[in-house]
CSV table of C-alpha atoms in Angstrom, one decimal:
chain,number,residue,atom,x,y,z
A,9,UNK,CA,0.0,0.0,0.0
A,10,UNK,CA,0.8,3.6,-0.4
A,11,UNK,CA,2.9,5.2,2.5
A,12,UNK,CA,0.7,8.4,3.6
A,13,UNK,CA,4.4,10.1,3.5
A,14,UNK,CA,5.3,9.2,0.0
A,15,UNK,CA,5.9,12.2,-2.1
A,16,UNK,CA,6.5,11.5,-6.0
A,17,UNK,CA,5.5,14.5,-8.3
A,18,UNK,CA,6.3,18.0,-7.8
A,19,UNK,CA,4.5,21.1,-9.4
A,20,UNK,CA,6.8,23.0,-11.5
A,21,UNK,CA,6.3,26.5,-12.0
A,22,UNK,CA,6.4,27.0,-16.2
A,23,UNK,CA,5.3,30.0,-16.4
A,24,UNK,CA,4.5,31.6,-19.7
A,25,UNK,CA,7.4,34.0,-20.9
A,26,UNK,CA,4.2,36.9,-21.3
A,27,UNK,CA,3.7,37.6,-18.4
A,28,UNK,CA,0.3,39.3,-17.0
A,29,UNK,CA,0.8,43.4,-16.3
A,30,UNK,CA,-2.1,43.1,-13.9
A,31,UNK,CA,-1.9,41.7,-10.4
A,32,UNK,CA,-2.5,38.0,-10.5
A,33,UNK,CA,-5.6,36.5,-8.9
A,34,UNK,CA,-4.4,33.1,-8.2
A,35,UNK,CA,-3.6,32.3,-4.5
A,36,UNK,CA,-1.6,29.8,-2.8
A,37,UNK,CA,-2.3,27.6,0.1
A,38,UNK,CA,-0.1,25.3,2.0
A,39,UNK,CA,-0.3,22.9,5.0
A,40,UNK,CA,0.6,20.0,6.5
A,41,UNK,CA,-1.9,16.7,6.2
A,42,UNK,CA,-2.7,12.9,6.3
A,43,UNK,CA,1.5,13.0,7.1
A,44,UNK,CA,2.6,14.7,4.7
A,45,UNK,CA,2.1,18.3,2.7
A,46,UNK,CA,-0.6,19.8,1.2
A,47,UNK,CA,-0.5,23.1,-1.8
A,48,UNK,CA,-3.4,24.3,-3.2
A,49,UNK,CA,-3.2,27.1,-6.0
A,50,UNK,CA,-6.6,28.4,-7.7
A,51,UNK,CA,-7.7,31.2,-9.1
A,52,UNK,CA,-10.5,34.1,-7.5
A,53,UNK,CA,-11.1,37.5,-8.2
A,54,UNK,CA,-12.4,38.2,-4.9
A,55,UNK,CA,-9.7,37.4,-3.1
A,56,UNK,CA,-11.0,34.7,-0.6
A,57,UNK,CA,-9.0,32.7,1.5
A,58,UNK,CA,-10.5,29.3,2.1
A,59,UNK,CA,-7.7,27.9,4.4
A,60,UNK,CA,-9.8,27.6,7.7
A,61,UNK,CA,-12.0,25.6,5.8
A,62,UNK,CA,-10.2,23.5,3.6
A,63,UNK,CA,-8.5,23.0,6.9
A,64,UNK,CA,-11.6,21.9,8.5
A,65,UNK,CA,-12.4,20.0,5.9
A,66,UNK,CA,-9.3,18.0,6.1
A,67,UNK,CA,-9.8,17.4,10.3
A,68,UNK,CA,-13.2,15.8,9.3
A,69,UNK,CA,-11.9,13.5,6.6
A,70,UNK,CA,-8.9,12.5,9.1
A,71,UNK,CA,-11.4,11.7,11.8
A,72,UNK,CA,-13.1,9.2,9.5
A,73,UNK,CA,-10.0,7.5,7.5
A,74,UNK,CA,-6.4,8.1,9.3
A,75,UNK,CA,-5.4,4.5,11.2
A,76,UNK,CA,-3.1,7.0,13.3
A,77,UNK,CA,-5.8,8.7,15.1
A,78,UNK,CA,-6.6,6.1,17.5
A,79,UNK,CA,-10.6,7.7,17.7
A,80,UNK,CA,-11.0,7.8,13.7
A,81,UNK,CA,-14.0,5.7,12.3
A,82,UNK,CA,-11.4,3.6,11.0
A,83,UNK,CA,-9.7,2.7,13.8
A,84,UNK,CA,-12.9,1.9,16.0
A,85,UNK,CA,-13.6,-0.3,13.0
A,86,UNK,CA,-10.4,-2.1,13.4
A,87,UNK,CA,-10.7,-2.4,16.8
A,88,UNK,CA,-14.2,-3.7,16.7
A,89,UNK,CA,-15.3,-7.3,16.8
A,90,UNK,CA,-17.7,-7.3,14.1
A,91,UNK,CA,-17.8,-4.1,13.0
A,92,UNK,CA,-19.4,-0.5,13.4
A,93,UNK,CA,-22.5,2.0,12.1
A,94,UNK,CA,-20.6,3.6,8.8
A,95,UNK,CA,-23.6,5.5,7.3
A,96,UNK,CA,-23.6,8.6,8.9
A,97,UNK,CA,-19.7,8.5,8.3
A,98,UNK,CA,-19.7,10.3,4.4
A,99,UNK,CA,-15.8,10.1,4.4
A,100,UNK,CA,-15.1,6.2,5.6
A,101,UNK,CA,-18.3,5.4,3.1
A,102,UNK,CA,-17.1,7.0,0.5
A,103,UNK,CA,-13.5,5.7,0.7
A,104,UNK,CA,-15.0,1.9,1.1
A,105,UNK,CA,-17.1,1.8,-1.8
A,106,UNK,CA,-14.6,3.5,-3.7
A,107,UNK,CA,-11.9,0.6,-2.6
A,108,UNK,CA,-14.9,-1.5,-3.2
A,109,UNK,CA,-15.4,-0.5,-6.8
A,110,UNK,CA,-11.5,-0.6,-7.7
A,111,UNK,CA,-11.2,-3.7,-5.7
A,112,UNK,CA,-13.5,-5.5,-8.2
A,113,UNK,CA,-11.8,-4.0,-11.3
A,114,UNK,CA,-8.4,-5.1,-10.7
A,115,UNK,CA,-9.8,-8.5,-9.4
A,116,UNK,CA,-8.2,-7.8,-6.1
A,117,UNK,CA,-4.7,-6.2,-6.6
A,118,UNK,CA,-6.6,-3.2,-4.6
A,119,UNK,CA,-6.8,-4.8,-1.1
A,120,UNK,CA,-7.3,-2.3,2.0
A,121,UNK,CA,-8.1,-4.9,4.0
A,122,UNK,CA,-4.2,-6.3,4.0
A,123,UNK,CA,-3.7,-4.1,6.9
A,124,UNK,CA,-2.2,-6.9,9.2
A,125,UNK,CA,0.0,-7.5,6.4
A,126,UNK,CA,1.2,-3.9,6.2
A,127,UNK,CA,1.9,-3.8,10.3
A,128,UNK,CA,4.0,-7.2,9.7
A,129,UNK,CA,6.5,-5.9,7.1
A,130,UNK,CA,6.6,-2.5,9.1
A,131,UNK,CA,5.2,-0.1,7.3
A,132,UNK,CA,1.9,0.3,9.0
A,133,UNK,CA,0.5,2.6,12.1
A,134,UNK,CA,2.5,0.2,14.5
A,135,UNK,CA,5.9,0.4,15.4
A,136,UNK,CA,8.4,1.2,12.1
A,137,UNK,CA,10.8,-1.7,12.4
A,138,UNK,CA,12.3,-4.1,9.8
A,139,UNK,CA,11.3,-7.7,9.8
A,140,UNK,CA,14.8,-9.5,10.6
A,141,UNK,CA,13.3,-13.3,10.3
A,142,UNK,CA,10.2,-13.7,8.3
A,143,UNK,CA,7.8,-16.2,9.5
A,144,UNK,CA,6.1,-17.7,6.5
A,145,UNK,CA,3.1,-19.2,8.7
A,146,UNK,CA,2.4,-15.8,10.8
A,147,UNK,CA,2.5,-14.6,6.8
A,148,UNK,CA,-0.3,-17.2,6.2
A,149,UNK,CA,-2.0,-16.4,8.9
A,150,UNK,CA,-2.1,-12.9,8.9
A,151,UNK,CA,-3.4,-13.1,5.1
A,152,UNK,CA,-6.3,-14.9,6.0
A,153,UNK,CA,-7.4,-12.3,7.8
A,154,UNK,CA,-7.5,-10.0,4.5
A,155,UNK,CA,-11.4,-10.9,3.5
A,156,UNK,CA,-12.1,-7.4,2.0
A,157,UNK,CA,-14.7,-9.0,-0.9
A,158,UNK,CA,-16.0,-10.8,1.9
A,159,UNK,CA,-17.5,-7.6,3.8
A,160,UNK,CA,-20.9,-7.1,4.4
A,161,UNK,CA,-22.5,-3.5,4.7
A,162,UNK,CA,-26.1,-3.9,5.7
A,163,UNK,CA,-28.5,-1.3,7.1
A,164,UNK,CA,-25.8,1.1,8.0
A,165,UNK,CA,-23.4,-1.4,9.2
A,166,UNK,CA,-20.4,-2.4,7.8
A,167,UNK,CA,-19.6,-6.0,9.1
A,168,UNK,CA,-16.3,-8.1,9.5
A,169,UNK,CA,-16.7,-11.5,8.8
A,170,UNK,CA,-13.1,-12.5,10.2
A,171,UNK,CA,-12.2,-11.5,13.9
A,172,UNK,CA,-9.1,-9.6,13.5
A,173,UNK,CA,-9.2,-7.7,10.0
A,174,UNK,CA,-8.2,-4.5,9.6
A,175,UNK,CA,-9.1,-1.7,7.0
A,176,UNK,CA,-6.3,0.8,5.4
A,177,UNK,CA,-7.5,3.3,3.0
A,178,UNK,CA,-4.1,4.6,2.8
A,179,UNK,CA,-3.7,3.6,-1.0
A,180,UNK,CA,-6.4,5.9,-2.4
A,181,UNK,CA,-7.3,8.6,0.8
A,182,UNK,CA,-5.0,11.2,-0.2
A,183,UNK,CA,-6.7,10.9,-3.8
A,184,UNK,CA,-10.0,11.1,-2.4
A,185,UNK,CA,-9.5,14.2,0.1
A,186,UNK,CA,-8.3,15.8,-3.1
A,187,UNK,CA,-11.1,15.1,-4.9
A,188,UNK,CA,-13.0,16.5,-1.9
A,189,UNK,CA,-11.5,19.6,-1.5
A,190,UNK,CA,-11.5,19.9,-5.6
A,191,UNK,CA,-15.3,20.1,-4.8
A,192,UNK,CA,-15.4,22.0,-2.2
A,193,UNK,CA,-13.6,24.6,-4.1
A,194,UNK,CA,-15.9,23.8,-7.5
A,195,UNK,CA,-18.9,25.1,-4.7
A,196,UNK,CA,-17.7,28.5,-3.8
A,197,UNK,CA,-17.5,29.1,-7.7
A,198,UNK,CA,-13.7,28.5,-8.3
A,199,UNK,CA,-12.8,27.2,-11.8
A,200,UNK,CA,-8.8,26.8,-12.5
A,201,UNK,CA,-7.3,25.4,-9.3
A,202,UNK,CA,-5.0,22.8,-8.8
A,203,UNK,CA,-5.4,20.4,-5.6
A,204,UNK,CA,-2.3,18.2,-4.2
A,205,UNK,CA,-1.5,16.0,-1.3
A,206,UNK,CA,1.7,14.5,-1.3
A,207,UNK,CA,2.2,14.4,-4.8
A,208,UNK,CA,-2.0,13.0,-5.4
A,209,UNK,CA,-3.3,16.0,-7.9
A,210,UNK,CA,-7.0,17.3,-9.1
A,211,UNK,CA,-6.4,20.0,-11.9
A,212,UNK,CA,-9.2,22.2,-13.2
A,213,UNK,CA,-9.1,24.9,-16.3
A,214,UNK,CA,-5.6,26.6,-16.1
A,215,UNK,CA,-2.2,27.8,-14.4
A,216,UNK,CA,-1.2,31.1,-14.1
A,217,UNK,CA,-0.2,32.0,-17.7
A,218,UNK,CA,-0.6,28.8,-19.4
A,219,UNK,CA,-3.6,27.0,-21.0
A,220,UNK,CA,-3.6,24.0,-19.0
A,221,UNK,CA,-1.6,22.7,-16.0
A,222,UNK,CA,1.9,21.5,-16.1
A,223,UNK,CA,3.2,18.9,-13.7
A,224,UNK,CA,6.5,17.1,-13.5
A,225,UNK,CA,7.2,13.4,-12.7
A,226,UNK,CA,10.2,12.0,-10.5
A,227,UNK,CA,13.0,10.2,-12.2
A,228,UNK,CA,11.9,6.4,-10.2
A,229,UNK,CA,15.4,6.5,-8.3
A,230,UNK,CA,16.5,5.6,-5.2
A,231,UNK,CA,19.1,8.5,-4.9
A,232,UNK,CA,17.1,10.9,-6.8
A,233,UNK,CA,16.2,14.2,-5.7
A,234,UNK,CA,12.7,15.3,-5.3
A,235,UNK,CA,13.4,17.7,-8.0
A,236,UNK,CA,14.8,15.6,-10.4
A,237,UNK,CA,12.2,15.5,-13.3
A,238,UNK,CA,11.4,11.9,-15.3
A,239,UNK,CA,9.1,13.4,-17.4
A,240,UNK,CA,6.5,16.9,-17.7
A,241,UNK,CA,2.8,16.4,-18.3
A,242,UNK,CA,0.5,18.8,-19.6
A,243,UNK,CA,-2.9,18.6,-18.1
A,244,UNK,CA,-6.7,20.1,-18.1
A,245,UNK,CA,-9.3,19.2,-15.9
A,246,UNK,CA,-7.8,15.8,-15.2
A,247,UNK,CA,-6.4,14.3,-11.9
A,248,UNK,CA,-3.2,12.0,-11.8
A,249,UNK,CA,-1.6,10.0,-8.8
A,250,UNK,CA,1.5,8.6,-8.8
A,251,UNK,CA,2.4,5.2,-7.0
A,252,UNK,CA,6.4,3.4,-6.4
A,253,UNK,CA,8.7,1.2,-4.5
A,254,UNK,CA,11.9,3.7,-5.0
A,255,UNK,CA,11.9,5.6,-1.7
A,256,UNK,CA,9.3,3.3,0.7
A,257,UNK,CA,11.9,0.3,1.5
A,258,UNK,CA,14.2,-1.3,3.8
A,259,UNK,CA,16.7,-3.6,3.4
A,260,UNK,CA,17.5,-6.7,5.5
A,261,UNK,CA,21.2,-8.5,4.4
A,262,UNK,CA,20.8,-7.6,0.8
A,263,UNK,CA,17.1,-8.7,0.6
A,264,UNK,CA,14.8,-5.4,-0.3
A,265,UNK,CA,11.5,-5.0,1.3
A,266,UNK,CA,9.1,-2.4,-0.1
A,267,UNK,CA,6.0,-1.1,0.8
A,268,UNK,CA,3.8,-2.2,-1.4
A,269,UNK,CA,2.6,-6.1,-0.5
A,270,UNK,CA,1.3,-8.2,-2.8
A,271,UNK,CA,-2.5,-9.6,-1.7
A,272,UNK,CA,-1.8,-12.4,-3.3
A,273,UNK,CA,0.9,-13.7,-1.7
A,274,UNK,CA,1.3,-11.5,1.1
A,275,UNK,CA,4.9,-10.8,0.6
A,276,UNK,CA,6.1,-7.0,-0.4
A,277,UNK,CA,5.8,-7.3,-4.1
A,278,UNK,CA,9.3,-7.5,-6.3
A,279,UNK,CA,8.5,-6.0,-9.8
A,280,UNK,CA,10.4,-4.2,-12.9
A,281,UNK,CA,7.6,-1.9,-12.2
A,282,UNK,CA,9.3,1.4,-11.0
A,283,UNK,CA,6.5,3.8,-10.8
A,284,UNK,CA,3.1,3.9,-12.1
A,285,UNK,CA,1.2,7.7,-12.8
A,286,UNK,CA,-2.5,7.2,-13.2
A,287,UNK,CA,-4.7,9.6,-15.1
A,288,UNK,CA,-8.6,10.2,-14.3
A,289,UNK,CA,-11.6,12.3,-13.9
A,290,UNK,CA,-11.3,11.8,-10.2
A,291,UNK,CA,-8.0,11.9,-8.2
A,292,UNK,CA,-8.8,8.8,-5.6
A,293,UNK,CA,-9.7,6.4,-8.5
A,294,UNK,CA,-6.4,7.0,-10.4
A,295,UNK,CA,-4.4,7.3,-6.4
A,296,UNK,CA,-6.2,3.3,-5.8
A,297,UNK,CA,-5.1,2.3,-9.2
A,298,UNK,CA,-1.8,3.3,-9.3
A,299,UNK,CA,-1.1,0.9,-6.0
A,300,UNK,CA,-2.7,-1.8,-7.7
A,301,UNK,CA,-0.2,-1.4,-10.5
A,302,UNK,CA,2.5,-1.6,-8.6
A,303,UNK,CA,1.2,-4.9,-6.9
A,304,UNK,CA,0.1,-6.4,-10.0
A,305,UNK,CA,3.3,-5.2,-11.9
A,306,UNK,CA,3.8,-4.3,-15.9
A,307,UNK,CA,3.0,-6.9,-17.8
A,308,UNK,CA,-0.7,-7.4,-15.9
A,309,UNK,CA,-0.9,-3.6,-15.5
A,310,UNK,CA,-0.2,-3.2,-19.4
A,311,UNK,CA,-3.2,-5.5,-20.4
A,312,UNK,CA,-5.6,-4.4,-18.0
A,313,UNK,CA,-5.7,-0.4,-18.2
A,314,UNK,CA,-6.7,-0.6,-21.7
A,315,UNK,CA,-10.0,-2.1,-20.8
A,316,UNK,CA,-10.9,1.4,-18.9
A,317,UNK,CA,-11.1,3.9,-21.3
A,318,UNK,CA,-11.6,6.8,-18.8
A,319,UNK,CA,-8.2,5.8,-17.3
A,320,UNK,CA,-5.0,6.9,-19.0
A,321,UNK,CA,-1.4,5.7,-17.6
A,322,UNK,CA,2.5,6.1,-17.7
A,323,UNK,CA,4.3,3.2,-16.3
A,324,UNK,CA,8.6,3.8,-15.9
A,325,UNK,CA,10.3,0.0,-15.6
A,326,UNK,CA,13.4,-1.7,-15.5
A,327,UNK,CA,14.3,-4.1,-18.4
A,328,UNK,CA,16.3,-6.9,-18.6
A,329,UNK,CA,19.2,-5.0,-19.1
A,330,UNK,CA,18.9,-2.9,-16.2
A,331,UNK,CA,17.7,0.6,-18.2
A,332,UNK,CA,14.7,2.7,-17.5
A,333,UNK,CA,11.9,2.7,-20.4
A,334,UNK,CA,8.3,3.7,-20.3
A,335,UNK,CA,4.9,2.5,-21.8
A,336,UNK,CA,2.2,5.2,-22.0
A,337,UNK,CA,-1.4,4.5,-23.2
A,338,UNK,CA,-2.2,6.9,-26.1
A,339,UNK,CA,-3.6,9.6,-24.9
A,340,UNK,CA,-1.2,9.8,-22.0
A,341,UNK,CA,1.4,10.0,-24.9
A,342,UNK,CA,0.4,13.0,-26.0
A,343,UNK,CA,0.1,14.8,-22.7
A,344,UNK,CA,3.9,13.7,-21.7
A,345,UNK,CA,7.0,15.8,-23.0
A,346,UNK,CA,10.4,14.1,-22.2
């Protein structure tokens, strides 16, 4: 699953070379979120500041969906027997149907429910710690516990059927509060803005100076700088998350462990797959996709986008001989500029 502190696109300020004689009437707001950053830059010619209540905004979608806030619907969830009242909880609804949804299209490779999983390999809301000596039958264990298309929500209730499962919406939340504050913004009559939490993007009409938005991808390195630039997209009222195994790892005598796990097998996936960058309508749908690309790796990935034509991608791999290439569906091709 996606680390709630892992960063892998960047805004980059292209501005056009004519610039505006009047004062500009875009506005910038930052903060911190979800465990990582937060930038919002839109466009009003009145001048309003909506940080309190984007800020607000984002305390009541934590309170539903963060597995660190030990009070959050999610968490009571977790810590429930067999389950909890959901329907008068808009955020954790919306994020489970969502999973839901992509869960079924990607026959599985979208799993919030591996949550014991995640906590076993370290990367979870418990303690951050390497795993020195896997146990293959605590593995086996723990993955029976991940039943996620065996929930049942009935009259308001979302129920477990295993003792001991555990949801994590951490692979598509960031997407989904940005898709949420997106319309929050689309409300108070705001048309060109661009949304981001770290790195997860909703873009609407324009940038400063530019007819569209332009957005630059990481080079999928290890030792690469936040600021080192794979590629530069140019979008329009599109969203695009990114998803990778470059900077979310450990290492245990030689042996790499990354983040993402594989619900199959319940071992952190290995894959030529470096990155994924998912293009949608809607920011959480393209954040829970990317992870599933990176759990089902390229070659599934490459022959299951095509069958959603409202999704556009750009996958950077590894090949055999150890170089960075890229496969792009077509119309991501012609948004991407080396």
């Amino acid at each position: 699953m996606k680390n709630l502190i892992y960063l892998m696109l960047s805004l980059i300020g292209l501005a056009s070379c004519n610039s505006r004689p009047q004062k500009s009437t875009y506005l910038e707001l930052s903060g911190r979120t979800m465990g990582t950053s937060y930038s919002i830059n839109y466009r009003d010619s009145l001048g309003r500041n909506f940080g309190p209540a984007i800020d607000s905004l984002l305390g009541e979608i934590n309170a539903e969906v963060s597995t660190y806030i030990p009070s959050s619907t999610i968490s009571q969830w977790n810590q429930s027997e067999e389950g909890i009242k959901v329907d008068d909880r808009p955020h954790f609804l919306r994020n489970y149907q969502l999973a839901k949804q992509v869960f079924g299209e990607t026959a599985g490779w979208l799993d919030p429910s591996l949550m014991p999983l995640v906590n076993y390999w370290g990367f979870g809301y418990t303690e951050k710690r390497p795993v020195l000596a896997v146990d293959s039958q605590k593995v086996d264990s723990l993955r029976a516990l991940c039943a996620f298309g065996q929930l049942k929500l009935e009259k308001g209730y979302l129920y477990k059927t295993e003792a001991g499962s555990e949801l994590d919406f951490s692979a598509l939340a960031k997407g989904d509060a940005v898709d949420e504050l997106g319309r929050y913004l689309e409300a108070q009559g705001i048309r060109d803005y661009m949304v981001e939490i770290g790195g997860e993007l909703r873009l609407r009409g324009h940038q400063e100076g530019a007819e569209g938005w332009y957005i630059g991808i990481n080079l999928p390195k290890t030792d690469a700088g936040l600021r080192e630039i794979q590629n530069i997209v140019e979008l329009k009222n599109y969203s695009l998350a990114t998803s990778g195994n470059y900077r979310n790892f450990y290492e245990v005598e030689g042996q790499k462990y990354a983040h993402t796990i594989n619900p199959k097998t319940g071992y952190p996936e290995k894959s030529q797959l470096l990155s994924a960058s998912i293009f949608a309508p809607n920011c959480g749908r393209a954040d829970a996709w990317a992870t599933a690309c990176m759990a089902m790796g390229l070659e599934r990935a490459q022959q299951l986008l095509p069958n959603y034509k409202e999704l556009e991608a750009h996958l950077i791999y590894v090949d055999s001989l150890g170089q960075i290439q890229t496969w792009s569906t077509p119309k991501a091709k012609t948004w991407i500029k080396q």
